[in-house]
Short mmCIF file of C-alpha atoms and ligand atoms in Angstrom, two decimals:
data_model
loop_
_atom_site.label_atom_id
_atom_site.label_comp_id
_atom_site.label_asym_id
_atom_site.label_seq_id
_atom_site.Cartn_x
_atom_site.Cartn_y
_atom_site.Cartn_z
CA MET A 1 129.29 78.98 87.72
CA LYS A 2 128.33 81.53 90.35
CA SER A 3 128.74 80.89 94.03
CA SER A 4 125.54 80.06 95.84
CA ILE A 5 123.23 82.55 97.53
CA THR A 6 120.17 81.47 99.48
CA TYR A 7 117.20 83.64 100.40
CA CYS A 8 114.54 83.32 103.09
CA PRO A 9 111.87 85.85 104.11
CA VAL A 10 112.03 85.65 107.88
CA GLY A 11 109.32 88.26 108.29
CA SER A 12 106.10 88.94 106.46
CA VAL A 13 105.79 89.12 102.71
CA GLU A 14 102.17 90.16 102.25
CA GLY A 15 100.86 93.54 103.37
CA ILE A 16 102.75 95.89 105.63
CA GLY A 17 104.15 93.53 108.23
CA ALA A 18 107.50 92.83 109.85
CA SER A 19 110.07 93.23 107.08
CA ALA A 20 113.10 90.92 107.49
CA HIS A 21 114.89 89.26 104.59
CA TYR A 22 117.76 86.86 105.10
CA LEU A 23 120.46 86.18 102.54
CA GLN A 24 123.12 83.54 103.00
CA PHE A 25 126.33 83.86 101.02
CA GLU A 26 127.90 80.47 101.79
CA ARG A 27 129.51 80.99 105.24
CA TRP A 28 128.16 84.50 105.73
CA GLY A 29 124.68 85.74 106.44
CA VAL A 30 123.01 89.14 106.07
CA LEU A 31 119.65 90.20 107.45
CA LEU A 32 118.01 93.04 105.52
CA ASP A 33 115.69 94.89 107.92
CA ALA A 34 114.40 93.75 111.30
CA GLY A 35 110.83 95.02 111.49
CA LEU A 36 107.79 94.71 113.69
CA ASP A 37 104.29 94.08 112.39
CA PRO A 38 102.29 97.27 113.00
CA HIS A 39 99.05 95.27 113.27
CA HIS A 40 100.13 93.92 116.64
CA TYR A 41 103.03 96.05 117.76
CA SER A 42 103.02 94.98 121.36
CA ALA A 43 102.74 91.24 120.98
CA ARG A 44 105.31 88.55 120.30
CA GLU A 45 103.58 87.69 117.04
CA ALA A 46 104.68 91.07 115.71
CA LEU A 47 108.22 89.67 115.46
CA PRO A 48 109.82 88.06 112.43
CA ALA A 49 110.46 84.32 112.87
CA TYR A 50 114.06 84.65 113.99
CA ASP A 51 114.10 80.99 115.02
CA LEU A 52 114.36 80.15 111.34
CA LEU A 53 117.94 81.37 111.48
CA ASN A 54 119.04 79.06 114.30
CA GLY A 55 122.39 77.59 113.34
CA ARG A 56 122.82 79.96 110.39
CA PRO A 57 125.42 82.74 110.21
CA VAL A 58 124.18 86.30 110.73
CA ASN A 59 127.10 88.69 110.28
CA ALA A 60 125.30 91.88 109.36
CA LEU A 61 121.96 93.54 110.07
CA VAL A 62 121.40 96.10 107.34
CA MET A 63 118.52 98.52 107.89
CA SER A 64 116.82 100.19 104.93
CA HIS A 65 115.00 102.92 106.91
CA ALA A 66 113.63 103.84 110.31
CA HIS A 67 109.92 102.95 109.99
CA LEU A 68 108.99 100.41 112.66
CA ASP A 69 107.93 97.78 110.14
CA HIS A 70 111.64 97.77 109.14
CA ILE A 71 113.57 98.49 112.37
CA GLY A 72 111.12 97.75 115.22
CA SER A 73 112.67 94.39 116.14
CA LEU A 74 116.30 95.41 115.61
CA PRO A 75 117.03 95.13 119.37
CA VAL A 76 115.57 91.61 119.38
CA ALA A 77 117.64 90.66 116.34
CA LEU A 78 120.77 92.00 118.06
CA ARG A 79 120.02 89.93 121.13
CA ASN A 80 119.70 86.85 118.92
CA PHE A 81 122.75 87.66 116.81
CA PRO A 82 125.07 89.60 119.13
CA GLN A 83 128.08 89.19 116.86
CA ALA A 84 126.40 90.97 113.94
CA ARG A 85 127.41 94.38 112.61
CA VAL A 86 124.57 96.89 112.26
CA TYR A 87 124.61 99.10 109.17
CA MET A 88 122.35 101.97 108.15
CA THR A 89 122.62 105.53 106.87
CA PRO A 90 123.57 108.27 109.38
CA ALA A 91 120.04 109.73 109.29
CA THR A 92 118.56 106.30 109.95
CA VAL A 93 120.87 105.98 112.99
CA ALA A 94 119.43 109.21 114.43
CA LEU A 95 115.84 108.28 113.63
CA THR A 96 116.15 104.68 114.85
CA ASP A 97 117.27 105.89 118.23
CA GLN A 98 114.24 108.16 118.49
CA LEU A 99 111.71 105.68 117.12
CA LEU A 100 112.70 102.73 119.29
CA TYR A 101 112.61 104.74 122.54
CA HIS A 102 109.31 106.17 121.55
CA TYR A 103 107.90 102.77 120.70
CA VAL A 104 108.74 101.41 124.17
CA GLN A 105 107.28 104.45 125.91
CA VAL A 106 104.06 104.42 123.94
CA GLN A 107 103.48 100.70 124.46
CA ARG A 108 104.11 101.05 128.19
CA LYS A 109 101.67 103.91 128.50
CA LYS A 110 99.07 102.06 126.48
CA GLU A 111 99.34 98.70 128.22
CA GLY A 112 100.39 99.66 131.73
CA LYS A 113 101.06 96.67 133.98
CA ARG A 114 100.23 94.17 131.24
CA PHE A 115 103.16 95.43 129.18
CA GLU A 116 105.85 92.84 128.58
CA PRO A 117 108.38 94.77 126.57
CA LEU A 118 110.32 93.10 123.78
CA TYR A 119 113.15 95.35 124.98
CA ASN A 120 113.52 98.31 127.33
CA GLU A 121 115.33 101.66 127.53
CA PRO A 122 118.50 100.42 129.31
CA TYR A 123 118.91 97.76 126.64
CA LEU A 124 118.44 100.35 123.89
CA GLU A 125 121.04 102.49 125.64
CA SER A 126 123.46 99.56 125.58
CA ILE A 127 123.17 98.85 121.86
CA ARG A 128 122.91 102.29 120.26
CA PHE A 129 126.70 102.67 119.92
CA ILE A 130 126.75 99.56 117.72
CA TYR A 131 124.88 101.19 114.85
CA GLN A 132 127.25 102.21 112.08
CA GLY A 133 126.24 104.92 109.62
CA PHE A 134 127.32 104.98 105.97
CA ASP A 135 126.45 107.59 103.38
CA TYR A 136 124.73 106.94 100.07
CA GLU A 137 126.81 105.52 97.25
CA SER A 138 129.85 104.93 99.47
CA PRO A 139 130.63 101.18 99.38
CA PHE A 140 131.79 99.47 102.56
CA PRO A 141 132.84 95.90 103.43
CA LEU A 142 131.65 93.49 106.09
CA HIS A 143 133.94 94.72 108.84
CA GLY A 144 135.97 92.07 110.61
CA GLN A 145 135.00 89.61 107.87
CA GLU A 146 136.67 91.26 104.90
CA ALA A 147 137.64 87.82 103.59
CA SER A 148 133.97 87.23 102.85
CA GLY A 149 134.31 89.60 99.91
CA LEU A 150 130.91 91.11 100.73
CA GLN A 151 130.44 94.74 99.84
CA PHE A 152 127.44 96.97 100.62
CA THR A 153 126.31 100.24 99.06
CA PHE A 154 123.33 102.38 100.10
CA TYR A 155 121.28 104.24 97.49
CA ASP A 156 118.87 107.07 98.31
CA ALA A 157 115.43 105.41 98.28
CA GLY A 158 113.43 108.67 98.26
CA HIS A 159 110.93 107.32 100.82
CA ILE A 160 111.76 109.17 104.07
CA LEU A 161 114.82 110.92 105.49
CA GLY A 162 117.72 108.44 105.43
CA SER A 163 115.85 105.72 103.54
CA ALA A 164 118.06 103.48 101.47
CA GLY A 165 118.07 100.71 98.94
CA VAL A 166 120.88 98.24 99.60
CA LEU A 167 123.20 96.83 96.95
CA ILE A 168 125.14 93.75 98.01
CA GLU A 169 128.02 92.66 95.82
CA TRP A 170 129.64 89.29 96.31
CA ARG A 171 131.96 87.34 94.04
CA GLY A 172 130.63 88.98 90.91
CA SER A 173 126.94 88.73 91.88
CA ARG A 174 124.83 91.79 92.61
CA VAL A 175 121.71 91.69 94.76
CA PHE A 176 119.63 94.84 95.25
CA TYR A 177 117.00 95.33 97.96
CA THR A 178 114.78 98.35 97.34
CA GLY A 179 113.59 98.80 100.92
CA ASN A 180 110.66 101.20 100.54
CA THR A 181 111.22 103.35 97.53
CA ARG A 182 109.78 106.32 95.68
CA LYS A 183 111.08 107.29 92.26
CA SER A 184 109.69 110.79 91.97
CA ALA A 185 110.22 113.70 94.31
CA GLN A 186 107.96 114.45 97.27
CA PHE A 187 107.58 117.90 98.86
CA ILE A 188 110.80 117.55 100.84
CA LEU A 189 112.53 114.42 99.60
CA LYS A 190 114.02 114.00 96.19
CA GLY A 191 113.31 110.87 94.19
CA ALA A 192 115.14 107.57 94.54
CA ARG A 193 118.43 106.67 92.85
CA TYR A 194 119.24 103.14 91.78
CA PRO A 195 122.42 101.32 90.77
CA VAL A 196 123.49 102.25 87.25
CA GLU A 197 124.54 98.77 86.22
CA ARG A 198 122.24 95.78 86.04
CA VAL A 199 121.75 93.51 89.05
CA ASP A 200 121.41 89.73 89.19
CA ALA A 201 118.68 89.58 91.80
CA LEU A 202 116.20 92.19 92.97
CA ILE A 203 114.06 92.13 96.11
CA THR A 204 111.48 94.82 95.56
CA GLU A 205 108.64 96.36 97.49
CA ALA A 206 105.20 96.28 95.81
CA THR A 207 103.10 98.53 98.08
CA TYR A 208 101.15 100.26 95.28
CA GLY A 209 101.01 97.27 92.91
CA ALA A 210 97.21 97.10 93.15
CA ASN A 211 96.64 100.85 92.92
CA SER A 212 95.82 101.89 89.38
CA ALA A 213 94.86 105.45 90.36
CA ALA A 214 98.30 106.47 91.65
CA GLU A 215 100.09 106.06 88.34
CA HIS A 216 97.89 108.61 86.53
CA VAL A 217 98.19 111.38 89.08
CA ARG A 218 100.03 114.62 88.52
CA ARG A 219 101.23 116.00 91.80
CA SER A 220 100.42 119.62 90.99
CA ALA A 221 96.84 118.64 90.10
CA GLU A 222 96.59 116.66 93.34
CA VAL A 223 97.83 119.65 95.38
CA LYS A 224 95.23 121.82 93.68
CA ARG A 225 92.46 119.34 94.47
CA PHE A 226 93.67 119.14 98.08
CA ALA A 227 93.69 122.93 98.43
CA LYS A 228 90.18 123.22 97.03
CA GLN A 229 88.71 120.46 99.19
CA ILE A 230 90.36 121.49 102.43
CA GLY A 231 89.48 125.14 101.72
CA GLU A 232 85.78 124.30 101.47
CA ARG A 233 85.83 122.31 104.71
CA LEU A 234 87.66 124.99 106.66
CA LYS A 235 85.27 127.68 105.43
CA MET A 236 82.40 125.57 106.74
CA GLY A 237 84.15 125.51 110.11
CA GLY A 238 84.99 121.82 109.76
CA ILE A 239 87.85 119.82 111.21
CA VAL A 240 90.02 118.01 108.70
CA LEU A 241 91.93 115.00 109.98
CA LEU A 242 94.99 113.67 108.15
CA PRO A 243 96.05 110.30 109.58
CA VAL A 244 99.81 110.21 109.03
CA PHE A 245 102.92 108.34 110.06
CA ALA A 246 104.93 110.49 112.48
CA LEU A 247 108.04 109.87 110.41
CA GLY A 248 107.93 111.02 106.82
CA ARG A 249 104.28 111.72 106.01
CA THR A 250 104.00 114.30 108.82
CA GLN A 251 106.98 116.32 107.58
CA GLU A 252 105.93 116.11 103.93
CA MET A 253 102.40 117.29 104.77
CA ILE A 254 103.66 120.15 106.97
CA ALA A 255 105.80 121.31 104.06
CA MET A 256 102.91 121.12 101.60
CA ILE A 257 100.33 122.81 103.85
CA HIS A 258 102.84 125.51 104.75
CA GLN A 259 103.41 126.27 101.07
CA LEU A 260 99.66 126.48 100.45
CA ARG A 261 99.27 128.80 103.38
CA VAL A 262 102.12 131.09 102.38
CA LYS A 263 100.58 131.43 98.94
CA ASN A 264 97.14 132.11 100.44
CA ARG A 265 95.70 129.09 98.70
CA ILE A 266 93.95 127.84 101.86
CA PRO A 267 92.15 129.79 104.59
CA VAL A 268 93.92 130.52 107.84
CA ALA A 269 93.09 127.87 110.46
CA PRO A 270 95.05 126.29 113.28
CA ILE A 271 97.18 123.28 112.30
CA TYR A 272 97.85 120.76 115.05
CA ILE A 273 100.34 117.92 115.21
CA THR A 274 100.26 115.06 117.67
CA GLY A 275 102.81 112.57 118.86
CA MET A 276 106.48 112.65 118.23
CA GLY A 277 106.26 114.35 114.84
CA LEU A 278 107.92 117.40 116.41
CA LYS A 279 110.95 115.45 117.60
CA ILE A 280 111.34 113.99 114.15
CA ASN A 281 111.04 117.46 112.64
CA LYS A 282 114.18 118.39 114.58
CA ILE A 283 116.09 115.46 113.09
CA TYR A 284 114.90 116.46 109.63
CA ASP A 285 116.05 120.02 110.22
CA ARG A 286 119.43 118.86 111.49
CA LEU A 287 120.22 116.28 108.82
CA LEU A 288 118.32 117.21 105.68
CA HIS A 289 120.84 119.84 104.66
CA LYS A 290 123.64 117.30 104.88
CA MET A 291 121.75 115.04 102.53
CA TYR A 292 120.60 117.73 100.16
CA PRO A 293 123.07 120.64 100.34
CA ASP A 294 120.96 122.56 97.82
CA PHE A 295 117.70 122.19 99.78
CA LYS A 296 116.11 125.63 99.90
CA ALA A 297 112.60 125.20 101.29
CA GLY A 298 113.71 126.27 104.76
CA THR A 299 113.27 124.41 108.01
CA LEU A 300 110.23 122.65 109.43
CA ARG A 301 110.84 124.63 112.61
CA ALA A 302 109.95 127.80 110.73
CA MET A 303 106.68 126.46 109.35
CA THR A 304 103.24 127.08 110.80
CA PHE A 305 101.77 124.55 113.19
CA ASP A 306 101.17 123.86 116.89
CA ARG A 307 101.53 120.86 119.12
CA TRP A 308 98.17 119.34 119.99
CA GLN A 309 97.55 119.63 123.74
CA GLN A 310 95.88 116.66 125.34
CA GLY A 311 92.46 117.58 126.69
CA ARG A 312 91.99 120.53 124.33
CA LYS A 313 88.47 120.83 122.96
CA LEU A 314 88.13 119.88 119.31
CA ARG A 315 86.84 122.95 117.54
CA GLY A 316 86.71 123.84 113.85
CA PRO A 317 88.02 125.12 111.63
CA ALA A 318 91.23 123.18 112.15
CA ILE A 319 93.65 120.81 110.49
CA LEU A 320 94.85 117.83 112.52
CA LEU A 321 97.89 115.77 111.56
CA ALA A 322 97.68 112.69 113.77
CA THR A 323 99.36 109.29 114.00
CA SER A 324 98.94 106.51 113.08
CA GLY A 325 98.65 106.59 109.33
CA MET A 326 96.58 103.42 109.27
CA MET A 327 94.39 104.66 112.14
CA LEU A 328 95.17 101.68 114.33
CA PRO A 329 92.99 101.40 117.47
CA GLY A 330 94.38 103.23 120.49
CA THR A 331 96.21 105.83 118.39
CA ALA A 332 95.41 109.54 118.19
CA SER A 333 94.09 109.36 114.62
CA PHE A 334 91.66 106.60 115.66
CA GLU A 335 90.36 108.67 118.57
CA PHE A 336 90.02 111.82 116.51
CA ALA A 337 88.14 109.93 113.80
CA GLN A 338 85.79 108.60 116.45
CA ALA A 339 85.15 112.12 117.71
CA LEU A 340 84.57 113.78 114.36
CA ALA A 341 83.31 111.18 111.87
CA ALA A 342 79.60 111.62 112.63
CA ASN A 343 79.59 115.32 111.69
CA PRO A 344 79.18 116.08 107.95
CA ARG A 345 81.18 119.31 108.24
CA ASN A 346 84.31 117.36 109.14
CA ALA A 347 86.57 115.35 106.89
CA VAL A 348 89.19 112.61 106.91
CA TYR A 349 91.84 112.89 104.20
CA PHE A 350 94.12 109.97 103.43
CA VAL A 351 97.50 111.01 102.15
CA GLY A 352 99.44 107.76 102.48
CA TYR A 353 99.11 104.03 102.51
CA ALA A 354 96.75 102.03 104.79
CA ASP A 355 96.34 98.25 104.73
CA PRO A 356 92.79 97.30 103.66
CA ASP A 357 92.00 95.55 106.94
CA THR A 358 92.95 98.50 109.19
CA PRO A 359 90.42 101.19 110.22
CA GLY A 360 92.20 103.54 107.80
CA GLY A 361 91.79 100.98 105.05
CA LEU A 362 88.06 100.60 105.85
CA PHE A 363 87.65 104.36 105.53
CA ARG A 364 89.47 104.41 102.21
CA GLN A 365 87.14 101.72 100.89
CA GLN A 366 84.07 103.51 102.33
CA LYS A 367 83.03 100.39 104.23
CA HIS A 368 80.52 102.25 106.34
CA GLU A 369 78.92 99.31 108.12
CA GLU A 370 82.25 97.96 109.34
CA LEU A 371 83.36 101.46 110.27
CA LYS A 372 80.28 102.04 112.43
CA THR A 373 81.07 98.90 114.39
CA THR A 374 84.80 99.68 114.63
CA PHE A 375 84.21 103.20 115.93
CA GLY A 376 80.95 102.52 117.78
CA LEU A 377 79.17 105.29 115.85
CA GLU A 378 75.58 105.52 114.60
CA GLU A 379 76.66 106.98 111.31
CA ILE A 380 79.73 107.97 109.35
CA ALA A 381 78.83 111.33 107.85
CA CYS A 382 82.16 113.10 107.40
CA GLN A 383 83.73 113.66 104.02
CA VAL A 384 86.39 111.08 103.07
CA GLU A 385 88.95 111.85 100.39
CA ILE A 386 92.02 110.03 99.17
CA PHE A 387 94.99 111.99 97.87
CA GLN A 388 97.88 110.38 96.07
CA PHE A 389 100.82 111.85 97.97
CA SER A 390 102.47 108.55 98.59
CA ALA A 391 106.00 107.91 99.83
CA HIS A 392 106.09 104.82 97.60
CA SER A 393 106.59 104.50 93.86
CA HIS A 394 103.47 103.83 91.87
CA ARG A 395 103.53 100.53 90.05
CA ARG A 396 104.63 101.84 86.63
CA ASP A 397 107.66 103.44 88.28
CA LEU A 398 108.45 100.14 89.98
CA LEU A 399 108.24 98.37 86.63
CA ALA A 400 110.50 100.96 85.02
CA MET A 401 113.05 100.40 87.78
CA ILE A 402 112.87 96.62 87.26
CA GLU A 403 113.27 97.02 83.53
CA ARG A 404 116.32 99.19 83.99
CA LEU A 405 118.00 96.91 86.52
CA ARG A 406 117.27 93.85 84.32
CA PRO A 407 117.55 91.25 87.10
CA ARG A 408 117.53 87.54 86.37
CA LYS A 409 115.57 86.95 89.55
CA VAL A 410 112.88 89.25 90.95
CA ILE A 411 111.32 88.78 94.38
CA PHE A 412 108.18 90.73 95.36
CA THR A 413 107.39 91.71 98.96
CA HIS A 414 105.74 94.46 101.03
CA GLY A 415 102.35 94.57 99.26
CA GLU A 416 98.94 93.00 99.54
CA ARG A 417 98.36 89.82 97.56
CA ALA A 418 96.78 91.60 94.57
CA ALA A 419 99.70 94.05 94.50
CA LEU A 420 102.31 91.29 94.53
CA GLU A 421 100.49 89.41 91.77
CA TRP A 422 100.08 92.46 89.54
CA MET A 423 103.77 93.22 89.86
CA GLU A 424 104.77 89.63 89.10
CA GLU A 425 102.50 89.34 86.09
CA ASN A 426 103.66 92.62 84.58
CA THR A 427 107.32 91.95 85.29
CA ARG A 428 107.00 88.77 83.24
CA LYS A 429 105.76 90.83 80.32
CA ILE A 430 108.74 93.17 80.31
CA LEU A 431 111.40 90.63 81.32
CA PRO A 432 110.13 87.28 79.97
CA LYS A 433 113.38 85.51 80.77
CA ALA A 434 113.52 86.61 84.39
CA ASP A 435 112.62 84.23 87.15
CA THR A 436 109.91 85.87 89.31
CA LEU A 437 108.89 84.92 92.83
CA ILE A 438 106.31 85.81 95.45
CA PRO A 439 108.02 84.09 98.35
CA ARG A 440 106.47 82.51 101.44
CA GLN A 441 107.64 83.33 104.92
CA GLY A 442 110.04 80.70 106.22
CA GLU A 443 110.71 79.04 102.85
CA TRP A 444 114.27 78.80 101.54
CA TYR A 445 115.04 79.75 97.95
CA PRO A 446 118.30 79.41 96.04
CA LEU A 447 119.01 82.67 94.21
CA PHE A 448 121.70 81.26 91.97
CA GLY A 449 124.13 78.36 91.93
ZN1 LIG B 1 108.52 102.84 105.19
ZN1 LIG B 2 107.44 99.56 105.04
#
């Protein structure tokens, strides 16, 4: 008879929302991720429902990676659970610091006097020393509560710098949380690693569960298609916009475009980057070599691009890498799209994930009528292309991971409804005896016992 473990999704399950998963191991509690919902970053409703944990133990906050949908409400969680330890990888410590400060500054600029911050810079200053960094595949206990018998191990998740899957071992049970994961290599990052031995329960992301195109794509063929398409646009004098997350996608795309340029596979044109991508580049340059001692592609610092200067006139040919990846209103990528979408010489290329209900998602689905209203344009005439350069595993890779880990219980999160359902249905085919679950926010589920 195994000891009892209880699970509750405190944040969102469907789509890309505020990730936050609570596990209770009898007298001890662990929160995996403390995210903010990117659809309404500034508002209280962006928070996970931390009230659900009133009266429950929270001894550790374990962060999978530094994207805001996973760490954006960490300061709020720490205020609610001041006794908790905070664990992440050393690169996630560096990135979290950067991302949280930036988040506060951007929201303040955007909202001015109306801004009611969830937290501010002095508070961030007061908590940053609490974050503890642990390397991949180096187990560590719950400090100060060693009697709990809890042990944590990070595994390289292959998603962004520092991203980790989290293995929790407790009294003979093994629970693995994938965080956001990518099995195969990207341009900079190597692919994910997973525990060698089977696990009892698995909480997995399902971002690309509804995407049948991604699983058939060969990266070299996709790079070739990208080079050809972007080459044609640039020769026409067009502006090509890539909406990207500042953390991860930006660095991967710089690396790819730089390679193409060095090999003369695309015409020479200015490449501009907005936002804090440059600050994150520095962290990549500083820490990447510690993670991958054999990394030989050089530094981002040495690659070709310029910072976008506010007020500069948009003029083609040019490549623009602009945040946010989902083109949320008020962001640079939204404003650029508004300025260039009516001209057929220009193009918008999607190189990462966008929720279907975001402006980026509308573009990807070619919903022209809705786009015209969203952007206030008479017509959408620019070229729109989707490239499969994701930082997430495609669904067949997720299934292969599940099959290898052979969990008795599989929980699906971080995907739209269709994605969660596809993953559940297909997991049942490969592991008919496993108990599968698409959980609901705020519900409590016994894992075992
Ligand atoms: Zn992520
Ligand atoms: Zn995420």
